[in-house]
C-alpha cells in the first residue's frame, strides 16, 4: 500500500527518518550502545584482526561508509568488497576475520554465496539484513537487523540509511568491546546518532519541493557526475547509481581527488556535477580540498550543484545550486547528504514520466549469480 504517495519510492524516501529511528530503537541503553542480538557474542569481535564487508550495489556503498566508522571507532582494518568479486579471487581469510555482509533482502545470491564461502574458510560472519528470517542471516553467526520496514521500490533508499545506522551502531559496539572508545566518547556519538532522524526530516521538509523542481528543469540532461571525498565518496557513488537505475541517465560517481587523474577530461560547458561538500567545522583541510575541486570544474564550465552544510558560505561563489543539510559530525553526514540525492533521482525519473518503482531490466532481489 502506497499510503497516498505517488510511488513506493516516494513513500520510502519519506520514511528515511523512521528507518534510522527504528534501527536505533531498543539498541541504546543509558546513553550506551546495547545491541541485544549481540549479547554473549563478544568472542566474535575480541580476537579479530580484520573485517571484510561484503555486499552488492547500494548495500556495498553503505559498507564503504561503515569502513570509516569501523576503522575510526574500533581501530580494526576494514576492506569492503563486492560479494561477486570476493568469492572468485581466493581471498586470505580465517578465524581472525570477521565478514560482515549487508543485504536488504537477505536473499541476494552473490552475497549469500560469499557468506557461505567465508564460513567454510573459518571466518566469523555477521549479517546486517532488513528481512527477518531471510537466508543470509540464517547462514551467519550473528545478525543485526535493520528496521527500515519492507522496501518495495527496486531502488533502495530507506534501507540504505538503515544499513549505515546499523554499521555505526556496530562500530560503536566493537569500539567499546575492544576498549578503543571510552564510555564518554561513545555516548557523544550515540547522542549525535539519535539526532539524525529529525535532521533527515528537516531536509525533507525544507528541500524536497525545491529539489523536485530543479530535477524537473534537468529532465533533458544526458549525463550527471557526482563527486565526493572521504565518506562523501560512497555517497557520490550512491547518487549516481540511483540516477542510472530509475532515470536511465548516464551517471558516474568519482572520488573528488581522482578528478585530475582522468575524469576532469569529461567536463565541458554545462555538464552538471553534484559535489558532496564535507563540513568545514570538522575538517578544514578536507573542505578546502573539495572547494578547490569545485573551482577546477567550474573553471571548465561545469554546472555545479553542491550538497553542503548550513552556513557553509565558502561554496557560494562557485555553486549554481546549493542543497543544504543540517550540521553533523563527519561520520553522520552521509546519512544526511544522501537524502537530496535520493529526492533528485526520484524527481528526475518522475519528470521523465518513468515508473520509479519498477525500472526496466532490474529486479528487487537478485537471486541468481
Ligand atoms: O537486497 P540487497 O541489499 O542484497 O540488494 C543489493 C543490490 O542488489 C541493491 O542494493 C541494488 O543495487 C539496488 N537496486 C540499488 O538501489
mmCIF file with all atom_site columns, C-alpha atoms in Angstrom, residues 101-199:
data_model
loop_
_atom_site.group_PDB
_atom_site.id
_atom_site.type_symbol
_atom_site.label_atom_id
_atom_site.label_alt_id
_atom_site.label_comp_id
_atom_site.label_asym_id
_atom_site.label_entity_id
_atom_site.label_seq_id
_atom_site.pdbx_PDB_ins_code
_atom_site.Cartn_x
_atom_site.Cartn_y
_atom_site.Cartn_z
_atom_site.occupancy
_atom_site.B_iso_or_equiv
_atom_site.pdbx_formal_charge
_atom_site.auth_seq_id
_atom_site.auth_comp_id
_atom_site.auth_asym_id
_atom_site.auth_atom_id
_atom_site.pdbx_PDB_model_num
ATOM 1  C CA . UNK A 1 101 ? 27.532 -8.988  4.957  1.00 0.00 ? 101 UNK A CA 1
ATOM 2  C CA . UNK A 1 102 ? 24.955 -6.329  4.172  1.00 0.00 ? 102 UNK A CA 1
ATOM 3  C CA . UNK A 1 103 ? 21.757 -7.095  2.328  1.00 0.00 ? 103 UNK A CA 1
ATOM 4  C CA . UNK A 1 104 ? 18.324 -5.507  2.371  1.00 0.00 ? 104 UNK A CA 1
ATOM 5  C CA . UNK A 1 105 ? 16.594 -8.604  1.061  1.00 0.00 ? 105 UNK A CA 1
ATOM 6  C CA . UNK A 1 106 ? 18.857 -11.153 2.679  1.00 0.00 ? 106 UNK A CA 1
ATOM 7  C CA . UNK A 1 107 ? 18.419 -13.231 -0.482 1.00 0.00 ? 107 UNK A CA 1
ATOM 8  C CA . UNK A 1 108 ? 20.998 -11.760 -2.893 1.00 0.00 ? 108 UNK A CA 1
ATOM 9  C CA . UNK A 1 109 ? 22.681 -14.848 -4.324 1.00 0.00 ? 109 UNK A CA 1
ATOM 10 C CA . UNK A 1 110 ? 26.093 -13.231 -4.829 1.00 0.00 ? 110 UNK A CA 1
ATOM 11 C CA . UNK A 1 111 ? 26.180 -12.128 -1.192 1.00 0.00 ? 111 UNK A CA 1
ATOM 12 C CA . UNK A 1 112 ? 24.838 -15.442 0.093  1.00 0.00 ? 112 UNK A CA 1
ATOM 13 C CA . UNK A 1 113 ? 27.481 -17.432 -1.776 1.00 0.00 ? 113 UNK A CA 1
ATOM 14 C CA . UNK A 1 114 ? 30.214 -15.142 -0.446 1.00 0.00 ? 114 UNK A CA 1
ATOM 15 C CA . UNK A 1 115 ? 28.973 -15.616 3.136  1.00 0.00 ? 115 UNK A CA 1
ATOM 16 C CA . UNK A 1 116 ? 28.936 -19.401 2.729  1.00 0.00 ? 116 UNK A CA 1
ATOM 17 C CA . UNK A 1 117 ? 32.423 -19.274 1.268  1.00 0.00 ? 117 UNK A CA 1
ATOM 18 C CA . UNK A 1 118 ? 33.668 -17.164 4.201  1.00 0.00 ? 118 UNK A CA 1
ATOM 19 C CA . UNK A 1 119 ? 32.133 -19.565 6.708  1.00 0.00 ? 119 UNK A CA 1
ATOM 20 C CA . UNK A 1 120 ? 33.712 -22.562 5.083  1.00 0.00 ? 120 UNK A CA 1
ATOM 21 C CA . UNK A 1 121 ? 37.061 -20.779 5.220  1.00 0.00 ? 121 UNK A CA 1
ATOM 22 C CA . UNK A 1 122 ? 36.620 -20.457 9.004  1.00 0.00 ? 122 UNK A CA 1
ATOM 23 C CA . UNK A 1 123 ? 35.789 -16.749 9.164  1.00 0.00 ? 123 UNK A CA 1
ATOM 24 C CA . UNK A 1 124 ? 33.246 -15.349 11.601 1.00 0.00 ? 124 UNK A CA 1
ATOM 25 C CA . UNK A 1 125 ? 30.144 -13.965 9.923  1.00 0.00 ? 125 UNK A CA 1
ATOM 26 C CA . UNK A 1 126 ? 27.731 -11.227 10.849 1.00 0.00 ? 126 UNK A CA 1
ATOM 27 C CA . UNK A 1 127 ? 24.755 -10.259 8.712  1.00 0.00 ? 127 UNK A CA 1
ATOM 28 C CA . UNK A 1 128 ? 23.150 -6.831  8.509  1.00 0.00 ? 128 UNK A CA 1
ATOM 29 C CA . UNK A 1 129 ? 19.772 -7.504  6.964  1.00 0.00 ? 129 UNK A CA 1
ATOM 30 C CA . UNK A 1 130 ? 16.356 -5.891  6.621  1.00 0.00 ? 130 UNK A CA 1
ATOM 31 C CA . UNK A 1 131 ? 14.301 -9.050  6.193  1.00 0.00 ? 131 UNK A CA 1
ATOM 32 C CA . UNK A 1 132 ? 13.539 -11.214 9.216  1.00 0.00 ? 132 UNK A CA 1
ATOM 33 C CA . UNK A 1 133 ? 14.408 -14.858 8.727  1.00 0.00 ? 133 UNK A CA 1
ATOM 34 C CA . UNK A 1 134 ? 15.978 -14.395 5.284  1.00 0.00 ? 134 UNK A CA 1
ATOM 35 C CA . UNK A 1 135 ? 18.603 -16.831 4.011  1.00 0.00 ? 135 UNK A CA 1
ATOM 36 C CA . UNK A 1 136 ? 21.759 -14.733 4.539  1.00 0.00 ? 136 UNK A CA 1
ATOM 37 C CA . UNK A 1 137 ? 21.120 -14.073 8.251  1.00 0.00 ? 137 UNK A CA 1
ATOM 38 C CA . UNK A 1 138 ? 20.306 -17.762 8.719  1.00 0.00 ? 138 UNK A CA 1
ATOM 39 C CA . UNK A 1 139 ? 23.742 -18.611 7.318  1.00 0.00 ? 139 UNK A CA 1
ATOM 40 C CA . UNK A 1 140 ? 25.538 -16.178 9.652  1.00 0.00 ? 140 UNK A CA 1
ATOM 41 C CA . UNK A 1 141 ? 26.930 -16.435 13.193 1.00 0.00 ? 141 UNK A CA 1
ATOM 42 C CA . UNK A 1 142 ? 25.324 -13.145 14.227 1.00 0.00 ? 142 UNK A CA 1
ATOM 43 C CA . UNK A 1 143 ? 22.606 -10.853 12.906 1.00 0.00 ? 143 UNK A CA 1
ATOM 44 C CA . UNK A 1 144 ? 21.903 -7.169  13.304 1.00 0.00 ? 144 UNK A CA 1
ATOM 45 C CA . UNK A 1 145 ? 18.589 -6.447  11.646 1.00 0.00 ? 145 UNK A CA 1
ATOM 46 C CA . UNK A 1 146 ? 17.903 -3.067  10.125 1.00 0.00 ? 146 UNK A CA 1
ATOM 47 C CA . UNK A 1 147 ? 14.350 -1.996  10.887 1.00 0.00 ? 147 UNK A CA 1
ATOM 48 C CA . UNK A 1 148 ? 13.575 0.042   7.799  1.00 0.00 ? 148 UNK A CA 1
ATOM 49 C CA . UNK A 1 149 ? 10.315 -1.842  7.227  1.00 0.00 ? 149 UNK A CA 1
ATOM 50 C CA . UNK A 1 150 ? 9.509  -3.554  3.924  1.00 0.00 ? 150 UNK A CA 1
ATOM 51 C CA . UNK A 1 151 ? 11.133 -1.854  0.951  1.00 0.00 ? 151 UNK A CA 1
ATOM 52 C CA . UNK A 1 152 ? 9.140  -2.348  -2.250 1.00 0.00 ? 152 UNK A CA 1
ATOM 53 C CA . UNK A 1 153 ? 10.677 0.043   -4.791 1.00 0.00 ? 153 UNK A CA 1
ATOM 54 C CA . UNK A 1 154 ? 13.556 -1.554  -6.690 1.00 0.00 ? 154 UNK A CA 1
ATOM 55 C CA . UNK A 1 155 ? 15.766 1.436   -5.903 1.00 0.00 ? 155 UNK A CA 1
ATOM 56 C CA . UNK A 1 156 ? 16.928 1.084   -2.338 1.00 0.00 ? 156 UNK A CA 1
ATOM 57 C CA . UNK A 1 157 ? 16.533 4.240   -0.224 1.00 0.00 ? 157 UNK A CA 1
ATOM 58 C CA . UNK A 1 158 ? 15.360 3.843   3.354  1.00 0.00 ? 158 UNK A CA 1
ATOM 59 C CA . UNK A 1 159 ? 17.224 0.541   3.644  1.00 0.00 ? 159 UNK A CA 1
ATOM 60 C CA . UNK A 1 160 ? 20.455 2.363   2.773  1.00 0.00 ? 160 UNK A CA 1
ATOM 61 C CA . UNK A 1 161 ? 20.182 4.835   5.663  1.00 0.00 ? 161 UNK A CA 1
ATOM 62 C CA . UNK A 1 162 ? 19.177 1.986   7.955  1.00 0.00 ? 162 UNK A CA 1
ATOM 63 C CA . UNK A 1 163 ? 22.254 -0.011  6.874  1.00 0.00 ? 163 UNK A CA 1
ATOM 64 C CA . UNK A 1 164 ? 24.565 2.896   7.638  1.00 0.00 ? 164 UNK A CA 1
ATOM 65 C CA . UNK A 1 165 ? 22.852 3.312   11.009 1.00 0.00 ? 165 UNK A CA 1
ATOM 66 C CA . UNK A 1 166 ? 23.400 -0.369  11.827 1.00 0.00 ? 166 UNK A CA 1
ATOM 67 C CA . UNK A 1 167 ? 27.062 -0.097  10.811 1.00 0.00 ? 167 UNK A CA 1
ATOM 68 C CA . UNK A 1 168 ? 27.573 2.945   13.036 1.00 0.00 ? 168 UNK A CA 1
ATOM 69 C CA . UNK A 1 169 ? 25.986 1.055   15.947 1.00 0.00 ? 169 UNK A CA 1
ATOM 70 C CA . UNK A 1 170 ? 28.199 -1.940  15.212 1.00 0.00 ? 170 UNK A CA 1
ATOM 71 C CA . UNK A 1 171 ? 31.323 0.221   15.053 1.00 0.00 ? 171 UNK A CA 1
ATOM 72 C CA . UNK A 1 172 ? 30.482 1.759   18.438 1.00 0.00 ? 172 UNK A CA 1
ATOM 73 C CA . UNK A 1 173 ? 29.756 -1.682  19.874 1.00 0.00 ? 173 UNK A CA 1
ATOM 74 C CA . UNK A 1 174 ? 33.059 -3.150  18.674 1.00 0.00 ? 174 UNK A CA 1
ATOM 75 C CA . UNK A 1 175 ? 34.938 0.018   19.683 1.00 0.00 ? 175 UNK A CA 1
ATOM 76 C CA . UNK A 1 176 ? 33.679 -0.376  23.248 1.00 0.00 ? 176 UNK A CA 1
ATOM 77 C CA . UNK A 1 177 ? 34.365 -4.136  23.425 1.00 0.00 ? 177 UNK A CA 1
ATOM 78 C CA . UNK A 1 178 ? 37.907 -3.631  22.212 1.00 0.00 ? 178 UNK A CA 1
ATOM 79 C CA . UNK A 1 179 ? 38.428 -0.777  24.649 1.00 0.00 ? 179 UNK A CA 1
ATOM 80 C CA . UNK A 1 180 ? 39.207 1.711   21.888 1.00 0.00 ? 180 UNK A CA 1
ATOM 81 C CA . UNK A 1 181 ? 36.372 4.109   22.653 1.00 0.00 ? 181 UNK A CA 1
ATOM 82 C CA . UNK A 1 182 ? 35.754 5.498   26.105 1.00 0.00 ? 182 UNK A CA 1
ATOM 83 C CA . UNK A 1 183 ? 32.253 5.462   27.500 1.00 0.00 ? 183 UNK A CA 1
ATOM 84 C CA . UNK A 1 184 ? 32.112 9.252   27.168 1.00 0.00 ? 184 UNK A CA 1
ATOM 85 C CA . UNK A 1 185 ? 33.231 9.284   23.552 1.00 0.00 ? 185 UNK A CA 1
ATOM 86 C CA . UNK A 1 186 ? 30.754 6.555   22.641 1.00 0.00 ? 186 UNK A CA 1
ATOM 87 C CA . UNK A 1 187 ? 27.983 8.426   24.460 1.00 0.00 ? 187 UNK A CA 1
ATOM 88 C CA . UNK A 1 188 ? 28.649 11.550  22.416 1.00 0.00 ? 188 UNK A CA 1
ATOM 89 C CA . UNK A 1 189 ? 28.404 9.589   19.184 1.00 0.00 ? 189 UNK A CA 1
ATOM 90 C CA . UNK A 1 190 ? 25.194 7.947   20.393 1.00 0.00 ? 190 UNK A CA 1
ATOM 91 C CA . UNK A 1 191 ? 23.673 11.357  21.090 1.00 0.00 ? 191 UNK A CA 1
ATOM 92 C CA . UNK A 1 192 ? 24.585 12.516  17.623 1.00 0.00 ? 192 UNK A CA 1
ATOM 93 C CA . UNK A 1 193 ? 23.167 9.345   16.088 1.00 0.00 ? 193 UNK A CA 1
ATOM 94 C CA . UNK A 1 194 ? 19.901 9.904   17.920 1.00 0.00 ? 194 UNK A CA 1
ATOM 95 C CA . UNK A 1 195 ? 19.601 13.374  16.397 1.00 0.00 ? 195 UNK A CA 1
ATOM 96 C CA . UNK A 1 196 ? 19.841 12.072  12.818 1.00 0.00 ? 196 UNK A CA 1
ATOM 97 C CA . UNK A 1 197 ? 16.139 11.257  12.206 1.00 0.00 ? 197 UNK A CA 1
ATOM 98 C CA . UNK A 1 198 ? 14.992 14.805  12.897 1.00 0.00 ? 198 UNK A CA 1
ATOM 99 C CA . UNK A 1 199 ? 17.775 16.204  10.719 1.00 0.00 ? 199 UNK A CA 1
#
